[in-house]
Coordinates of C-alpha atoms and ligand atoms in Angstrom, one line a residue:
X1 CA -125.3 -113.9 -118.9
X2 CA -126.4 -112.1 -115.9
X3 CA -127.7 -108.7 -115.6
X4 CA -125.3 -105.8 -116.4
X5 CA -124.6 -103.5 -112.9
X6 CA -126.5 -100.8 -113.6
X7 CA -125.4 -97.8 -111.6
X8 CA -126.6 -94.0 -111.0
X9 CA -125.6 -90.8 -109.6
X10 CA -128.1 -88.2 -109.0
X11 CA -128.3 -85.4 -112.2
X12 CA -126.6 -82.5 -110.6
X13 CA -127.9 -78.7 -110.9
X14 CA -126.0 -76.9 -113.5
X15 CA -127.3 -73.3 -111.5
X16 CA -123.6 -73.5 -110.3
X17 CA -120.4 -75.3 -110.3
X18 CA -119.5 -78.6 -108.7
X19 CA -118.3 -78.8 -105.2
X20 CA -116.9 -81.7 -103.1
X21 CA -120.4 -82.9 -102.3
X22 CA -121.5 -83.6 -105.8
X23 CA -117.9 -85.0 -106.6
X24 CA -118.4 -87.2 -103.1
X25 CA -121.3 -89.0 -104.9
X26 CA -119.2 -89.5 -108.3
X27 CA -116.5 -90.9 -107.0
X28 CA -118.7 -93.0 -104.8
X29 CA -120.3 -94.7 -108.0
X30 CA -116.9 -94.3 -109.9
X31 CA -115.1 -96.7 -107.0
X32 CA -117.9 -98.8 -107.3
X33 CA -118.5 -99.5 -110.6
X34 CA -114.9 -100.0 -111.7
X35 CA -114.6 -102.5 -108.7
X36 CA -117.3 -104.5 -110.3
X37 CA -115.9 -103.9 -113.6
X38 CA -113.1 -105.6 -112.0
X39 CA -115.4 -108.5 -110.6
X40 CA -115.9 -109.3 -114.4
X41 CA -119.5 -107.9 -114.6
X42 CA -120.8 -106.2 -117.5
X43 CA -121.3 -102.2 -115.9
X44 CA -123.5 -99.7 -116.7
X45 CA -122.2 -96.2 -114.9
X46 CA -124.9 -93.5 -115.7
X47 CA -124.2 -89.7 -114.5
X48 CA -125.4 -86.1 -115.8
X49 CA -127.0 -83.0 -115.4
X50 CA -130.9 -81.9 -114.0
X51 CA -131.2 -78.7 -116.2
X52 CA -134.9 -77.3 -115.8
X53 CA -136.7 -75.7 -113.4
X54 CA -136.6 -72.6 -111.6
X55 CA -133.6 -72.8 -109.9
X56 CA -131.4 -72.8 -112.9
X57 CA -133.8 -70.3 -114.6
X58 CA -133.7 -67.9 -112.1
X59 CA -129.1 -68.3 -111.7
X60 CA -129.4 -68.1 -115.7
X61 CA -131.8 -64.9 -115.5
X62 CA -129.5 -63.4 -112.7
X63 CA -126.1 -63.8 -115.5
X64 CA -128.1 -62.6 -118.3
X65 CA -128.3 -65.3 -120.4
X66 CA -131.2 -67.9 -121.6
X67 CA -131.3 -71.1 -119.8
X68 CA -130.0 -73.2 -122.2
X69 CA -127.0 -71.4 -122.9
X70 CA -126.4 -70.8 -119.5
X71 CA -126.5 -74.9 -118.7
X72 CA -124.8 -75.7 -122.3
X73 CA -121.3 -73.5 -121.2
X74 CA -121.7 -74.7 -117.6
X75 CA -122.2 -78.6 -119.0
X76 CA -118.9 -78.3 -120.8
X77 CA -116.9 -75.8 -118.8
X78 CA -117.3 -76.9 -115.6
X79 CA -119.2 -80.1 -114.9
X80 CA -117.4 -82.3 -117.6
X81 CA -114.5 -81.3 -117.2
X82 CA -114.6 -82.1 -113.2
X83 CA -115.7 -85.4 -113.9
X84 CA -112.3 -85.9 -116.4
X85 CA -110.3 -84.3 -114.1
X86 CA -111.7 -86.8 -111.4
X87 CA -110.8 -89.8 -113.8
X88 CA -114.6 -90.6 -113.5
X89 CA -115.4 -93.3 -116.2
X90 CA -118.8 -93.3 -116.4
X91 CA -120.7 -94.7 -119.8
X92 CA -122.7 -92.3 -120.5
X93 CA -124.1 -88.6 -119.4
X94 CA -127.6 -87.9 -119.5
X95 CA -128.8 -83.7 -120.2
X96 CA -132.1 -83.2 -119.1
X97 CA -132.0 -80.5 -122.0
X98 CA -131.4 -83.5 -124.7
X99 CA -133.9 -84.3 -127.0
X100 CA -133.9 -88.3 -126.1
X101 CA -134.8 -87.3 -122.5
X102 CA -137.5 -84.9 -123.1
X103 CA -138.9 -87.0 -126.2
X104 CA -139.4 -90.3 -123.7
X105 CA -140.4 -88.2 -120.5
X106 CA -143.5 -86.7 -122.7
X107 CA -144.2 -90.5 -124.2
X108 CA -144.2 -91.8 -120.4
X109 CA -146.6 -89.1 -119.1
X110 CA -148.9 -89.8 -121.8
X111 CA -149.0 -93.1 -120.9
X112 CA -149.7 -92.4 -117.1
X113 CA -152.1 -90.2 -118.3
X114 CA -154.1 -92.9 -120.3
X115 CA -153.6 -95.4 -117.2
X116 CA -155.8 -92.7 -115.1
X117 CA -153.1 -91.8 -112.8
X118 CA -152.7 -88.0 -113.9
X119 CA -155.4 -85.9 -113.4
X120 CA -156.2 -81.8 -113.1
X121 CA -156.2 -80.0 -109.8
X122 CA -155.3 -77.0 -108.0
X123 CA -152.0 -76.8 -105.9
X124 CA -152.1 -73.8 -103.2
X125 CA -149.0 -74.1 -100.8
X126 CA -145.8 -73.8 -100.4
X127 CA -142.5 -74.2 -102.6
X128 CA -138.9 -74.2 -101.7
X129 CA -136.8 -73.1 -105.0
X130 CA -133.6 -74.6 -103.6
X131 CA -134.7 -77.6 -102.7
X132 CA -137.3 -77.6 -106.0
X133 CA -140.1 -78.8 -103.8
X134 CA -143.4 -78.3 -102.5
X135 CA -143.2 -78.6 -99.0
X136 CA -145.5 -80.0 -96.5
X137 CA -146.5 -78.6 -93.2
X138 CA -144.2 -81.7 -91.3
X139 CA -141.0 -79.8 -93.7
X140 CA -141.2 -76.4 -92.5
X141 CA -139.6 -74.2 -90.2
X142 CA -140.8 -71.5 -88.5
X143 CA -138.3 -68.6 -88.4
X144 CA -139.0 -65.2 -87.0
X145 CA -142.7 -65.5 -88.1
X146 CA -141.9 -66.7 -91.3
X147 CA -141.7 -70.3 -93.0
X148 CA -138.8 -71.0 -94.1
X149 CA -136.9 -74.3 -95.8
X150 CA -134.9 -75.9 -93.0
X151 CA -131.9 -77.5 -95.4
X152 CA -131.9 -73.6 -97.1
X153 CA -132.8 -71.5 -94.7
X154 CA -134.7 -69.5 -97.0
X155 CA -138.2 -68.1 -97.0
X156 CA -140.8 -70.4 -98.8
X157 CA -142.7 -69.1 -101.6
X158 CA -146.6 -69.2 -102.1
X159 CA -147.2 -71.2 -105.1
X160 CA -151.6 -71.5 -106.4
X161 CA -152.2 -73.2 -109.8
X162 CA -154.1 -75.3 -111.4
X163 CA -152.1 -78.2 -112.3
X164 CA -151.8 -81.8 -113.3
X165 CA -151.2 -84.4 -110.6
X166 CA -150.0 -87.6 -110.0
X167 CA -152.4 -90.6 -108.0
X168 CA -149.0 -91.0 -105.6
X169 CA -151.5 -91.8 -102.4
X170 CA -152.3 -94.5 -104.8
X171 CA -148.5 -96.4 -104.0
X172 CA -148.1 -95.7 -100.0
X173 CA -149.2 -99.0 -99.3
X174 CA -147.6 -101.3 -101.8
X175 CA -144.4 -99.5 -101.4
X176 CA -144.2 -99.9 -97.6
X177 CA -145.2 -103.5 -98.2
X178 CA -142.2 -103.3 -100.1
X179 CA -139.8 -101.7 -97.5
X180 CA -140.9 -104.0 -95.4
X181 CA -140.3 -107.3 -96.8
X182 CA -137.7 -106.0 -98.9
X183 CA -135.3 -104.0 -96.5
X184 CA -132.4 -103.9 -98.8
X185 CA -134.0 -102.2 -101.2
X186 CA -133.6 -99.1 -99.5
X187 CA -130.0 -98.5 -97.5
X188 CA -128.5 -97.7 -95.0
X189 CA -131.5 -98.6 -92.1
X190 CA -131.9 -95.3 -90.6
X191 CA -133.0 -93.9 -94.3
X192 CA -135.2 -96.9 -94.7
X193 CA -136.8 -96.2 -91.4
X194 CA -137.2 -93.0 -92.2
X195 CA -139.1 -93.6 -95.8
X196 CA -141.5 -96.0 -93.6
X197 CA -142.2 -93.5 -91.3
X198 CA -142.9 -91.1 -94.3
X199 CA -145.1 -94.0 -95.9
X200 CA -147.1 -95.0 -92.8
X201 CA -148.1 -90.9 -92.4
X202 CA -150.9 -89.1 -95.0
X203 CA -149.4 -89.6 -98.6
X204 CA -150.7 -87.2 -100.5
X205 CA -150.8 -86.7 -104.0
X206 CA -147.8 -85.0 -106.5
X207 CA -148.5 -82.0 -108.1
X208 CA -146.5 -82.6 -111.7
X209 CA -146.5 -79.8 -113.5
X210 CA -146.0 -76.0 -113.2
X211 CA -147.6 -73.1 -115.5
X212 CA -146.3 -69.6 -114.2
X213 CA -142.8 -70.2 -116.2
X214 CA -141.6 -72.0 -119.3
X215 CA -138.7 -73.6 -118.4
X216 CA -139.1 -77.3 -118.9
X217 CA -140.6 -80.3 -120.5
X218 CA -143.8 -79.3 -121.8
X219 CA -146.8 -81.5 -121.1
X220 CA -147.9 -82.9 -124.7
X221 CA -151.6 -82.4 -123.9
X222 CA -151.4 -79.1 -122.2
X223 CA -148.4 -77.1 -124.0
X224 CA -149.0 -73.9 -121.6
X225 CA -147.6 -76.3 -118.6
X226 CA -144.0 -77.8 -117.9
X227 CA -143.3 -80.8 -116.5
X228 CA -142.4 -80.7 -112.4
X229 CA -138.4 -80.2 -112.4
X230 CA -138.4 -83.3 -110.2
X231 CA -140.6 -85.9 -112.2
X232 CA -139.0 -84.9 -115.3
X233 CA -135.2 -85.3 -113.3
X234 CA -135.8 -88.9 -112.1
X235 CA -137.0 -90.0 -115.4
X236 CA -133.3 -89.7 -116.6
X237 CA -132.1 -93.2 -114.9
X238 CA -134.7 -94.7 -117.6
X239 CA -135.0 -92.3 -120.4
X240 CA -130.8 -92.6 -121.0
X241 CA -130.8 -96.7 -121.1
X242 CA -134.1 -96.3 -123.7
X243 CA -137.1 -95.9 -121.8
X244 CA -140.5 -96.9 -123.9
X245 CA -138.6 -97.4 -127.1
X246 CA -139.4 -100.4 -129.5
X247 CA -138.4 -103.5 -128.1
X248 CA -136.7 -104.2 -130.9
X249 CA -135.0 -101.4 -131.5
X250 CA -131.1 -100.6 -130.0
X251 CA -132.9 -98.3 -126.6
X252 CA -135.4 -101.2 -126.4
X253 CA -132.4 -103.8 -126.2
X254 CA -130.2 -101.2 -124.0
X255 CA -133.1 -101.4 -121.7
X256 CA -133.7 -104.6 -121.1
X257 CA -130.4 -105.1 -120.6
X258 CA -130.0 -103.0 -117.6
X259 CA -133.3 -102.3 -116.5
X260 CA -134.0 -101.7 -113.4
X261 CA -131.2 -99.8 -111.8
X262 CA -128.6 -101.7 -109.3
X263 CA -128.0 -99.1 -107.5
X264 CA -129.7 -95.5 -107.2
X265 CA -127.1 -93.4 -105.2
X266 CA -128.4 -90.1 -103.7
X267 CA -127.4 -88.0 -101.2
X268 CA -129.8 -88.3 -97.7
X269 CA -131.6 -84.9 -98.8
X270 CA -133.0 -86.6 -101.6
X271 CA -134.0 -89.6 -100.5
X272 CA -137.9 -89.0 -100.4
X273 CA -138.0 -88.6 -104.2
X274 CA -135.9 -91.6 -104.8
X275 CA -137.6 -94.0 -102.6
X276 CA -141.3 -92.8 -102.7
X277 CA -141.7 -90.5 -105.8
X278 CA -139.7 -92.0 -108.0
X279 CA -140.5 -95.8 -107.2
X280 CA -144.2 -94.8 -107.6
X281 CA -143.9 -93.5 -110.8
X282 CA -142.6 -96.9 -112.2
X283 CA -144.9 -98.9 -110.5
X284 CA -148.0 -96.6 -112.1
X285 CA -146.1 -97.3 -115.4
X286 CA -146.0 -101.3 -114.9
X287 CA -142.2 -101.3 -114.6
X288 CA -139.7 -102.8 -112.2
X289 CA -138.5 -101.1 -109.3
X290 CA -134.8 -100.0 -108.7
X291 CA -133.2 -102.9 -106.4
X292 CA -131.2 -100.6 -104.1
X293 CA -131.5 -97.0 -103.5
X294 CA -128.4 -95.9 -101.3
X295 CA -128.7 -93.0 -99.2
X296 CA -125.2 -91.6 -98.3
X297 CA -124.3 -88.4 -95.7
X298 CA -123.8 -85.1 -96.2
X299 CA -120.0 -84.1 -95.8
X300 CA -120.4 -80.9 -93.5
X301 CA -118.2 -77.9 -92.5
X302 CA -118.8 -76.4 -89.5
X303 CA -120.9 -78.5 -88.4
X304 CA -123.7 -78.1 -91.5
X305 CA -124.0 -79.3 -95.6
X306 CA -121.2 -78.1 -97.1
X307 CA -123.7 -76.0 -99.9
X308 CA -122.7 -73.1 -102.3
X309 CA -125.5 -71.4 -101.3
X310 CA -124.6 -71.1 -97.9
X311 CA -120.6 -70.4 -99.0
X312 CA -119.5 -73.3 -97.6
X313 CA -118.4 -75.2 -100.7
X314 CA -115.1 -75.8 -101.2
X315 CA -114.0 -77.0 -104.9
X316 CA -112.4 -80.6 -105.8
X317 CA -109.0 -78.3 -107.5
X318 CA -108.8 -76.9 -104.3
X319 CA -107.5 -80.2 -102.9
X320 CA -106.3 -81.9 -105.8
X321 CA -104.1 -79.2 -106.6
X322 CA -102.4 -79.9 -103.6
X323 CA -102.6 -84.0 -102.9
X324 CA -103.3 -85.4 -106.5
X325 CA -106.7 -86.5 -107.3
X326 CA -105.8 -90.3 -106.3
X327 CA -105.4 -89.3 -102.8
X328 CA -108.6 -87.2 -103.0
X329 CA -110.2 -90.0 -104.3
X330 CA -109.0 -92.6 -101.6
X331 CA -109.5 -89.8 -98.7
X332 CA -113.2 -89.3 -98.6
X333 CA -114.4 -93.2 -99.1
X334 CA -111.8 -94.6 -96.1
X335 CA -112.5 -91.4 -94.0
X336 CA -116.1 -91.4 -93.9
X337 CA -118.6 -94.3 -93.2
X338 CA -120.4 -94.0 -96.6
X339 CA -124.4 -93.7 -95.3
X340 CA -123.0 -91.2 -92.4
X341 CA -122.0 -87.6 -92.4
X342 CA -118.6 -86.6 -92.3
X343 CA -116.2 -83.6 -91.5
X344 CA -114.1 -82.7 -93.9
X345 CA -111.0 -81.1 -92.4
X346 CA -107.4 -80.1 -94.0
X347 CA -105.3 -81.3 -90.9
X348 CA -107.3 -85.4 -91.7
X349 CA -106.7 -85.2 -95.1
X350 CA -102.9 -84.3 -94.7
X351 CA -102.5 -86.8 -92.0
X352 CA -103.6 -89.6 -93.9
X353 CA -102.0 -88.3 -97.3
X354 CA -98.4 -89.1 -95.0
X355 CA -99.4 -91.9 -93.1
X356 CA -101.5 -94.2 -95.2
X357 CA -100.6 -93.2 -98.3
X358 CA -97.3 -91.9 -98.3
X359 CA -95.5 -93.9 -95.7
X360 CA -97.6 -97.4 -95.3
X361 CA -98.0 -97.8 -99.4
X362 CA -95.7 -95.6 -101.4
X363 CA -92.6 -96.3 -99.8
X364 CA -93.4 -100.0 -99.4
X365 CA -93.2 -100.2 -103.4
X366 CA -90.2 -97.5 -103.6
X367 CA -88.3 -100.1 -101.2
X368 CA -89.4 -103.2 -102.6
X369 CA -88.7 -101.9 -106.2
X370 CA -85.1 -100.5 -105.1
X371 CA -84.6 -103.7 -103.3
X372 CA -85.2 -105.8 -106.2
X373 CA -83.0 -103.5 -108.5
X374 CA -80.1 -104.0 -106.5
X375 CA -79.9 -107.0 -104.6
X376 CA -81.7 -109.2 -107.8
X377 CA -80.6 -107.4 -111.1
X378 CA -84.3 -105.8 -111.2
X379 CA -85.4 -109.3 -111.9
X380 CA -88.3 -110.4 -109.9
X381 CA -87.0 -113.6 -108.1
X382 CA -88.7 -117.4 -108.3
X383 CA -92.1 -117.5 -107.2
X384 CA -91.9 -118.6 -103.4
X385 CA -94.6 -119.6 -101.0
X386 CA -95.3 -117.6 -97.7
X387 CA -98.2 -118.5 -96.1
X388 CA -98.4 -115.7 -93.4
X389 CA -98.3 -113.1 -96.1
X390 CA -100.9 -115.0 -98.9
X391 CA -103.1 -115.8 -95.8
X392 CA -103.6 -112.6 -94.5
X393 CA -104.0 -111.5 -97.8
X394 CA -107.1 -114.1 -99.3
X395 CA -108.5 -112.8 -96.0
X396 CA -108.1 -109.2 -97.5
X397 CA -109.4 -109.9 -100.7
X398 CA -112.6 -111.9 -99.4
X399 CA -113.5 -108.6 -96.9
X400 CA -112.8 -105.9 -99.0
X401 CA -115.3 -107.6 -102.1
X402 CA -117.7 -108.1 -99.7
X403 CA -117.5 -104.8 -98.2
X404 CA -117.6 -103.0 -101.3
X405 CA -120.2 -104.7 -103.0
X406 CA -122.2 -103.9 -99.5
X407 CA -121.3 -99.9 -100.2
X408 CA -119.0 -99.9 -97.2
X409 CA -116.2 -98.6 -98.9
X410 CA -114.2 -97.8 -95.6
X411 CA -114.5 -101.6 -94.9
X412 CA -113.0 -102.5 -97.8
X413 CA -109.9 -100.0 -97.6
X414 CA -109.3 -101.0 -94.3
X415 CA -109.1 -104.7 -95.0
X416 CA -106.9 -103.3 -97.9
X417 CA -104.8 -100.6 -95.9
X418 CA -104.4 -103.6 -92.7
X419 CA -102.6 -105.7 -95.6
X420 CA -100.3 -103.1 -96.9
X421 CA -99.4 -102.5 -92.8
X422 CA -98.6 -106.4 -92.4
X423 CA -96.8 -106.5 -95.5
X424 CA -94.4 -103.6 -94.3
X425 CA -94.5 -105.3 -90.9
X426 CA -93.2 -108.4 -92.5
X427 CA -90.2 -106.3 -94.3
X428 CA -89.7 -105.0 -90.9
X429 CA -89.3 -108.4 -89.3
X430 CA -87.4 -109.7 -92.3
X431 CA -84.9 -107.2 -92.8
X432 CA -84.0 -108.1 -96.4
X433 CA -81.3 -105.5 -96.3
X434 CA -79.5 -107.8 -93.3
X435 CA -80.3 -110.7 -95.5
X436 CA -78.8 -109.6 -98.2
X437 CA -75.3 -109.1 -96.5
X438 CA -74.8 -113.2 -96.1
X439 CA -74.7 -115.2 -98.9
X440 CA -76.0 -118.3 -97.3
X441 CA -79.2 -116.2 -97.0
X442 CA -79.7 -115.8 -100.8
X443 CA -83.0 -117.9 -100.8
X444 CA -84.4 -116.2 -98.1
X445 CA -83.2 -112.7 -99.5
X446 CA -85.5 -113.8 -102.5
X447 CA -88.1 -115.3 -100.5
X448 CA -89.1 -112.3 -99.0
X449 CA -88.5 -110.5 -102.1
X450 CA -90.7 -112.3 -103.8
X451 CA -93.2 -111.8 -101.5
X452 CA -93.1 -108.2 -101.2
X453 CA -93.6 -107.9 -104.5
X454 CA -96.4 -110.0 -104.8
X455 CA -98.0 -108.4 -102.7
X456 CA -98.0 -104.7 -104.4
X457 CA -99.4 -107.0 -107.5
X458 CA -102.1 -108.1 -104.9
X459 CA -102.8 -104.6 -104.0
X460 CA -102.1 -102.7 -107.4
X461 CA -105.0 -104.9 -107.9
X462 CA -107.2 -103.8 -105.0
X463 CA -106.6 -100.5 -105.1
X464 CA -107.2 -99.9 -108.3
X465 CA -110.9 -98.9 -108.4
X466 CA -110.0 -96.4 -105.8
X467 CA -107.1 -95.1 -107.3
X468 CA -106.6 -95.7 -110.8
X469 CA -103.9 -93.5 -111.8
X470 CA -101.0 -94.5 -108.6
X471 CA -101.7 -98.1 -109.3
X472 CA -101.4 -97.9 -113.0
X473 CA -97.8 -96.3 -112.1
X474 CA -96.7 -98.8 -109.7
X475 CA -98.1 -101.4 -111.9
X476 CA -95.6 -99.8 -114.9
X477 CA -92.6 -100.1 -112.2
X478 CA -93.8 -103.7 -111.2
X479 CA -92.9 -104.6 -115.1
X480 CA -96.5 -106.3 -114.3
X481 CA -98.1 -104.8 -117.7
X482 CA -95.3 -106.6 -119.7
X483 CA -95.4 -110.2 -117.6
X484 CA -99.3 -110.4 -116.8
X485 CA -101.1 -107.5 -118.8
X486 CA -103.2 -104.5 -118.1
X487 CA -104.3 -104.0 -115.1
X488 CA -107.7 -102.8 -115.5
X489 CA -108.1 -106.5 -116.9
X490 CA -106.5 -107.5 -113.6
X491 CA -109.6 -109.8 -111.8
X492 CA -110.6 -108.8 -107.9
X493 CA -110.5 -112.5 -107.6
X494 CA -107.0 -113.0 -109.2
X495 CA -105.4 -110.0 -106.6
X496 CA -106.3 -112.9 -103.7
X497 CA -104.3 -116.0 -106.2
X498 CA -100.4 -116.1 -104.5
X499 CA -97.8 -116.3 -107.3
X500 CA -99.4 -113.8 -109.9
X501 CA -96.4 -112.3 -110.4
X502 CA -93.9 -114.1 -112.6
X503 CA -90.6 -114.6 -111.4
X504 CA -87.9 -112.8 -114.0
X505 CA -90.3 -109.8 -114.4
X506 CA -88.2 -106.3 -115.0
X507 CA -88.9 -103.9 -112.4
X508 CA -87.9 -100.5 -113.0
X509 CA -87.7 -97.6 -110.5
X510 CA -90.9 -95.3 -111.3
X511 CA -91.7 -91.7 -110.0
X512 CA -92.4 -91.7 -106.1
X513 CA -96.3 -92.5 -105.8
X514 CA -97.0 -90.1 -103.1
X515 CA -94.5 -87.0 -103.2
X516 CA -94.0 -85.3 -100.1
X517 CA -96.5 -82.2 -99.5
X518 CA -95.5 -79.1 -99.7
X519 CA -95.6 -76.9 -96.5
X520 CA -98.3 -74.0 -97.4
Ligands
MSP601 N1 -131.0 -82.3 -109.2 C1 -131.2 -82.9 -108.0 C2 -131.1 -84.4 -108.1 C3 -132.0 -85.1 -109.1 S1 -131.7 -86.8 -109.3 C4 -133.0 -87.3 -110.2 C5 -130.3 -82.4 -106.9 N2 -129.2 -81.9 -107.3 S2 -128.0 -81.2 -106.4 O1 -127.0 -80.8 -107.3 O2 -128.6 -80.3 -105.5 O3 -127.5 -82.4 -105.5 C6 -127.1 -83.6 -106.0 C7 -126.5 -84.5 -105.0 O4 -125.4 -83.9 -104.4 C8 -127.5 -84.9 -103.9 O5 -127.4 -86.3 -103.7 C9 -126.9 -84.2 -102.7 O6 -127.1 -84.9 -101.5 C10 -125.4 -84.1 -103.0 N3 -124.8 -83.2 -102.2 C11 -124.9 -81.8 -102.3 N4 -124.2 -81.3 -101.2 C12 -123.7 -82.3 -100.4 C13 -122.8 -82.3 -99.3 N5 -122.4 -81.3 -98.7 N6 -122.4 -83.6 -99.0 C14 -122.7 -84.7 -99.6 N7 -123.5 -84.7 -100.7 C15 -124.1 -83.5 -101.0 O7 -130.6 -82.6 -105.7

């Protein structure tokens, strides 16, 4: 059996609650994984939360309460329930708090420790709480005399310790050997160019640890220091599948199984950690390295990252409320090249809610359905051939699998969106309502009936990673779950196989899939 698709979001910050950026990222990997769920792949969808540090410690000490309890209620109150809300179905969620994270991140440090790439030093520069990073002179910005972080536009703060480091120079070379031979290990190109041109400057080594506040994993051999926020945070895609357990034992098994990662998703402000830090880390340890790490854009308003801090972030209920979380879903992976910023604005999102959504696929299954129910006796007619509908759409199938396996999910709900355009086109041309007035017309009333209705199998099918719930519905009013099965069972290979659909199969008018909006 092959490898199981093993794929991450970053942990998420609990110092506040999720807003469309984070969610961006989720339903990302969420699209993706259940399309290769569909592909018949074993899956692996790993999410969760990055709890220490000062950032939290600081938004916890500002509410007046302890850290932990601060990220346990915001764990279960806000994040959680986003992700359900969002029909996420990830397979696990990983706390940075837990004990099987912190347990294995102190077992993997010893173990560095003992291979001689930790050693004790002193750290004097400068640290950007925000971004939870020491910054290098190349990352600041100068504003009104003083240094500031450019993604936070906040003043940097001195930071001199003695700490423990990591040999990270050490890995420059072999991991730019790396990028270099390997280029689709690190995606899109313009991130990959920019971790070479990181790689071919002065590396310098990682300071690891942190010893003027106790939030955090402490180090086993030096109790009165925590581990840095950021080597303890991209632990997590290995700690949660069983990082350093037994071989033997279930972790050990779990981690062979899925180790390394398919697919590291992060966000382009992060990219440095996962494609330099983090690979470094593993290679010190003797592991393998992560085979993609996907570096997507920021969605902006105004022109800048949508951030909390910076009161630009808007939250997901703000826009499910008013389209349903299917269309939020679809609207941010065909609206915006995933790898390139994008503007999120009310007037898009509408415009596609009544175009795309509304008008090109929900009324072609309200019509088709209604057709069927009164021209056929709700019986789905004889399974007929019609080549320029079940060519156009193995063409459809082939593109959109290879586009979404490549990440380009806009690619592949085009190819699935230009379908659902020629299929109403045909109806158009076919005019089974004019069809149906002759009876010498019957088998070509049915033909194109048939047809019709294949094709909403076909693209219940493809649509369904992207928007589970609507295509569950029309799959209920296709009588599909009765004649074929469930659809989450339903093969990305199948969708692209002409005559699916059984002919007798009871259709029955559902609710409409995409209600009109309301005017504000
Ligand atoms: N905790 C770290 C990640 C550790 S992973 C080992 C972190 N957390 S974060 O909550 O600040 O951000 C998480 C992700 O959300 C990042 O990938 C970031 O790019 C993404 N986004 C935050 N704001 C965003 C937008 N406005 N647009 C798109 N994604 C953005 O960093």
């Amino acid at each position: 059996m092959s490898k199981t698709f093993y794929l991450t979001t970053p942990i998420y910050y609990v110092n506040d609650a999720p807003h469309l950026g984070h969610a961006y990222t989720t339903i990302a990997g969420d699209v993706l994984t259940r399309w290769h769920r569909q592909r018949g792949e074993s899956v692996w969808y790993l999410t969760g939360t990055d709890e220490h540090g000062q950032k939290v410690m600081r938004t916890a000490e500002a509410n007046g309460v302890a850290p932990q309890e601060w990220t346990d209620r915001l764990v279960e109150d806000a994040w959680k329930p986003l992700w359900k809300h969002l029909n996420i179905a990830n397979d696990d969620f990983i706390r940075t708090t837990s004990e099987r994270h912190m347990s294995r991140v102190q077992r993997f440090l010893e173990k560095l420790k003992e291979s001689g790439y930790i050693y004790e030093g002193e750290y004097d520069g400068l640290y950007c709480v925000g971004c939870e990073e020491f910054k290098l002179p190349g990352d600041i910005l100068e504003k009104d005399g003083e240094k500031t972080c450019p993604t936070h536009s906040r003043a940097l703060e001195e930071v001199a310790e003695t700490n423990w480091f990591f040999k990270l120079s050490a890995f420059a070379k072999p991991l730019l050997e790396r990028y270099q031979q390997h280029p689709e290990t690190c995606e899109p190109a313009s991130a990959r160019n920019e971790v070479i041109s990181f790689l071919s400057g002065d590396v310098v080594d990682l300071s690891i640890s942190r010893s003027s506040f106790n939030w955090g994993i402490p180090v086993s051999w030096d109790p009165g220091q925590v581990v840095y926020v950021w080597f303890d945070a991209l632990l997590n895609y290995a700690t949660a599948v069983g990082l350093g357990d037994d071989p033997a034992s279930e972790g050990g098994k779990k981690f062979a199984d899925t180790w390394p990662a398919s697919v590291h998703l992060v966000g382009k402000d992060i990219l440095r950690f996962h494609a330099v830090i983090w690979p470094a880390m593993l290679m010190a340890a003797g592991l393998p390295l992560p085979e993609k790490v996907f570096a997507h854009g920021w969605l902006l308003v105004g022109g800048e990252k949508m951030s909390k801090s910076k009161l630009t972030g808007i939250a997901p209920s703000d826009i499910t409320s008013h389209f349903g979380v299917d269309a939020y879903r679809y609207y941010f992976m065909r609206a915006i090249s995933f790898g390139s910023d994008g503007s999120f604005s009310w007037e898009d999102i509408s415009a596609r809610y009544t175009s795309e959504l509304a008008n090109d696929f929900g009324n072609l299954a309200s019509r088709t359905i209604a057709m069927i129910e009164k021209y056929c006796d709700a019986k789905v007619p004889a399974v007929a051939d019609e080549p320029i509908l079940s060519d156009a759409l193995a063409d459809a199938v082939r593109v959109a699998d290879e586009k979404m396996c490549a990440l380009d999910f806009q690619g592949g709900l085009v190819a699935i969106m230009d379908f659902c355009k020629r299929v109403n086109g045909y109806v158009t041309e076919q005019a089974p309502w004019v069809l149906a007035k002759d009876d010498s017309k019957r088998a070509e009333l049915d033909r194109v009936l048939y047809a019709t209705a294949e094709s909403l199998r076909a693209l219940a099918i493809l649509l369904h990673a992207t928007m589970p719930e609507t295509t569950e519905k029309l799959w209920e009013s296709l009588g599909a779950h009765q004649s074929i099965g469930a659809l989450g069972d339903q093969r990305i290979a199948s969708a692209g196989m002409w005559g699916g659909l059984p002919a007798g199969t009871h259709v029955v008018k559902g609710e409409v899939l995409f209600p009109r909006l309301l005017e504000e």
